Structures are given as structure tokens and as C-alpha cells.
mmCIF file of C-alpha atoms in Angstrom:
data_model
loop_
_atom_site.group_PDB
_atom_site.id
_atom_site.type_symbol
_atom_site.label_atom_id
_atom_site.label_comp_id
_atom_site.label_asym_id
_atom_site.label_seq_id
_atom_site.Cartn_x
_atom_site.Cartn_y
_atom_site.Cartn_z
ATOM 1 C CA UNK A 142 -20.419 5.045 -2.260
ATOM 2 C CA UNK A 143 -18.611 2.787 0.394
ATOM 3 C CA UNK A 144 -15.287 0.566 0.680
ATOM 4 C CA UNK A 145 -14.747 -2.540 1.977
ATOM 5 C CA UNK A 146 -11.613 -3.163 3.574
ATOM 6 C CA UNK A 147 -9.216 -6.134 4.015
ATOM 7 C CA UNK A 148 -6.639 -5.016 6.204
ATOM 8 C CA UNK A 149 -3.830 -7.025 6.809
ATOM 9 C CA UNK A 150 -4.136 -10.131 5.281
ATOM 10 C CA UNK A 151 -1.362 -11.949 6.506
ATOM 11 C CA UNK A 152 0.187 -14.900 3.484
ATOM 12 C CA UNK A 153 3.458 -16.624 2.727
ATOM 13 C CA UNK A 154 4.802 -16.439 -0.461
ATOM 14 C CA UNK A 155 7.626 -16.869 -3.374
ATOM 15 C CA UNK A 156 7.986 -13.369 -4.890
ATOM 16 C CA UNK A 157 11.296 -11.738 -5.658
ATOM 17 C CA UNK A 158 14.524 -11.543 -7.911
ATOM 18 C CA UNK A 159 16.862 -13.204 -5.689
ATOM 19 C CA UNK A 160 16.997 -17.053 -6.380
ATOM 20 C CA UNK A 161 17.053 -17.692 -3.026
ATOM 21 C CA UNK A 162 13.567 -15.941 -2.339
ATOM 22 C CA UNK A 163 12.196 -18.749 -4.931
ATOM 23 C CA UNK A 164 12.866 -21.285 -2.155
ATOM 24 C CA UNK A 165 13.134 -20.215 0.869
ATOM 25 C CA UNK A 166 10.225 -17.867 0.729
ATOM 26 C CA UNK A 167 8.777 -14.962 2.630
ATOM 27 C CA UNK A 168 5.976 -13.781 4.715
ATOM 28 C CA UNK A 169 3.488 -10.348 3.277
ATOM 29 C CA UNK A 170 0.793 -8.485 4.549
ATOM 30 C CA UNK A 171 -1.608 -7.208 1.919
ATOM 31 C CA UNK A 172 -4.077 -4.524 2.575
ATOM 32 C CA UNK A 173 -7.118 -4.191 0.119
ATOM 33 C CA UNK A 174 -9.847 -1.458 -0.574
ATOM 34 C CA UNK A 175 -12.198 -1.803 -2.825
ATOM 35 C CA UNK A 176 -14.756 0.986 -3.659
ATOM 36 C CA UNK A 177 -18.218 0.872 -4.939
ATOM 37 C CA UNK A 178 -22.007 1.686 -4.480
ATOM 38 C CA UNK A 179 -23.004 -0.698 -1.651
ATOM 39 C CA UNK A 180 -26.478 0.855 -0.947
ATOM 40 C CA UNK A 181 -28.688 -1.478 -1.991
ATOM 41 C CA UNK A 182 -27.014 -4.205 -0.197
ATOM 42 C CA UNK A 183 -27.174 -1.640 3.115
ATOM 43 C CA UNK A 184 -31.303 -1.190 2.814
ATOM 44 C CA UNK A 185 -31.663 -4.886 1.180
ATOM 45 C CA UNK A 186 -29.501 -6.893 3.493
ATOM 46 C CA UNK A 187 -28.553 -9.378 0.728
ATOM 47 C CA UNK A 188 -25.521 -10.310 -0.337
ATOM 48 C CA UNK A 189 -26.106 -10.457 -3.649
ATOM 49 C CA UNK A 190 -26.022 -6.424 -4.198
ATOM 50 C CA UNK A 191 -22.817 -6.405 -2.719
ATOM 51 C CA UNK A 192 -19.322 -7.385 -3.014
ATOM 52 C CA UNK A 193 -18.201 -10.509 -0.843
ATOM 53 C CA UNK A 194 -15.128 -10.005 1.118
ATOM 54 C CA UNK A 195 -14.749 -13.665 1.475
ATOM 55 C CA UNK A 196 -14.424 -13.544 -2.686
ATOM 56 C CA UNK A 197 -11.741 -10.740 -2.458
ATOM 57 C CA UNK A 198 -9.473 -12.913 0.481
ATOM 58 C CA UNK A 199 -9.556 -16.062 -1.868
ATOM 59 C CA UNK A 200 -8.482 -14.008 -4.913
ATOM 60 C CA UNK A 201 -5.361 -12.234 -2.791
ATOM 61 C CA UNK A 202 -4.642 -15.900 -1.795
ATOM 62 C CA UNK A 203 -4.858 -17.303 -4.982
ATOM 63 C CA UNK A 204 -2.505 -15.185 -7.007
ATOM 64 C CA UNK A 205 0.027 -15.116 -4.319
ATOM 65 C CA UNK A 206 0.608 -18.491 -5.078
ATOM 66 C CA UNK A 207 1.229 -17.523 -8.273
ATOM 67 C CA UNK A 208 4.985 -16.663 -8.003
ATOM 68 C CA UNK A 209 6.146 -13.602 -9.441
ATOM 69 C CA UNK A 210 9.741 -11.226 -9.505
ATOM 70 C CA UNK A 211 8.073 -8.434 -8.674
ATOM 71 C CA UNK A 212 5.633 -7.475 -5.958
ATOM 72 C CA UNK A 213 4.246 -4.399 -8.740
ATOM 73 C CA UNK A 214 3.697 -7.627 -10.841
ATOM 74 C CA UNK A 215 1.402 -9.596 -7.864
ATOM 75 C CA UNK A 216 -0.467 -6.184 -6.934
ATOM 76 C CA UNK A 217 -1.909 -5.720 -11.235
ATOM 77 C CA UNK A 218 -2.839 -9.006 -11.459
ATOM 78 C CA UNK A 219 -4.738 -8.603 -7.891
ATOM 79 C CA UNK A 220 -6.256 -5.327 -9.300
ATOM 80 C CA UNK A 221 -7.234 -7.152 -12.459
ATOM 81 C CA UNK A 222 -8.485 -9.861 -10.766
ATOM 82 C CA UNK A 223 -11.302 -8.031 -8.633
ATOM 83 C CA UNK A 224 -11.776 -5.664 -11.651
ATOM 84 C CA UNK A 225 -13.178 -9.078 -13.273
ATOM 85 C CA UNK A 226 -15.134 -10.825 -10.612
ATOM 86 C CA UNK A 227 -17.512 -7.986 -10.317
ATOM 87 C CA UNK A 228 -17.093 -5.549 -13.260
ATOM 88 C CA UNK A 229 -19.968 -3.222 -13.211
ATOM 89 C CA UNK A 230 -20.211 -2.601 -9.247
ATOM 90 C CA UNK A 231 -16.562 -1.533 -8.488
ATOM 91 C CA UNK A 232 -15.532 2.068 -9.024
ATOM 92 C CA UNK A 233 -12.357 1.739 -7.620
ATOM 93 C CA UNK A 234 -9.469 -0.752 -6.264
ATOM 94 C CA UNK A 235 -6.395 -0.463 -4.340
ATOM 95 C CA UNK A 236 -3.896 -2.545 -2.848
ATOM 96 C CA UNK A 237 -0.996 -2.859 -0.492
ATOM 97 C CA UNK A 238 1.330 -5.817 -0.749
ATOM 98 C CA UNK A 239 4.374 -5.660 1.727
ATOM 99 C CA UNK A 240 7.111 -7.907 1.972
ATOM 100 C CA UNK A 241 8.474 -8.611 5.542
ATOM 101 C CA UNK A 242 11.941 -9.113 6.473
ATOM 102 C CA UNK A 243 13.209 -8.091 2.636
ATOM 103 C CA UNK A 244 16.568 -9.460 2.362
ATOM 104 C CA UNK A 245 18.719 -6.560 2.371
ATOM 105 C CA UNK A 246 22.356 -7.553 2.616
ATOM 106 C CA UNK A 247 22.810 -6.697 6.454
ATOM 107 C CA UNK A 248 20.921 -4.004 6.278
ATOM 108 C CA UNK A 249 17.743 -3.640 9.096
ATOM 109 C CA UNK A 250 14.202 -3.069 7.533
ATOM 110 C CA UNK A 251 10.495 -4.314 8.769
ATOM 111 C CA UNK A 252 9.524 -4.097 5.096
ATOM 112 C CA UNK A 253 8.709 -2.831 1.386
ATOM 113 C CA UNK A 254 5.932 -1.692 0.131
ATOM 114 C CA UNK A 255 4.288 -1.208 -3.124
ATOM 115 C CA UNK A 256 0.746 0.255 -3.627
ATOM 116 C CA UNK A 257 -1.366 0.104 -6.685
ATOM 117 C CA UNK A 258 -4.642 1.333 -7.452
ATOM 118 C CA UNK A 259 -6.859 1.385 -10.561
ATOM 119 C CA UNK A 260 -7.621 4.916 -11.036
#
């Protein structure tokens, strides 16, 4: 069993309750593990027994263009995403999706975080 591991993906995007997040926007980072039996890709050295990570960045991008109220909302559909593109390999996926600069009335925070994971 291994992981691959996006770490810090950095993308801009629409997500929240406020109207004004709809517009004006913000910046997440997005961390991504995904779990699964990479052996036979480690002795074959094809990329066909193995999961691309270049697959899993352009699924994060594509549903955070997908706007959504809740970041909870973005992370299942990521989850469910992956779960999809290669069913039968992947034992396990988890993701971090944090919003920077959360607009907080005043208040001073780097970010929030939610984490989801399939198991």
C-alpha cells in the first residue's frame, strides 16, 4: 500500500455564504492523499498500474470552479470525484481544502480548514 500526495495545491475560488465571497472571491490551498496498492506500477514502471497525479490536480481544479456555500460541500464532491476516476485501485481518499484570509468581521485568522476523508 502507498499514497500519493498533492500538497498544497494553491487555486482561487468562489466558495462561501457571504454574497460578497460570490464576487470578489478567495484564494485556498488544498492538500490531497490518496491511498492505494501502487506495487505493480513500482516493479512495472508504467503508468498505467498507477494513479496519475496529473488526473487528481485537474479534478481539484475542476470542481473548484464549481462554486459552492460550503467548503464540506467542495471537499465530497472532490472525494467522489477520485472515488470515480479509478474505482477499483483506491482504498482510501482524503482531503484538505483551506480558505485563506476568511472574512471574519475584524477578526485576524490565516485560515479555515475542513478535512474529509472516505473511510
Amino acid at each position: 500500500m502507498g499514497k500519493i500526495v498533492l500538497e498544497n495545491i494553491k487555486l482561487f475560488g468562489f466558495h462561501g455564504c457571504m454574497p460578497e465571497e460570490e464576487y470578489v472571491g478567495s484564494h485556498y490551498t488544498i492538500t490531497l492523499e490518496v491511498e492505494f496498492d501502487f506495487y505493480q506500477a513500482s516493479v512495472s514502471d508504467d503508468l498505467s498500474k498507477t494513479i496519475n497525479y496529473v488526473d487528481l490536480y485537474y479534478i481539484v481544479k475542476e470542481e473548484m470552479k464549481i462554486n459552492s456555500k460550503l467548503i464540506e460541500h467542495l471537499a465530497q464532491r472532490i472525494i467522489q470525484r477520485i472515488k470515480k476516476y479509478k474505482k477499483p485501485l483506491i482504498k482510501y481518499t482524503k482531503v484538505k481544502i483551506c480558505k485563506e484570509n476568511p472574512p471574519l468581521q475584524g477578526n485576524i485568522i490565516d485560515r479555515v480548514c475542513v478535512i474529509l476523508d472516505n473511510s
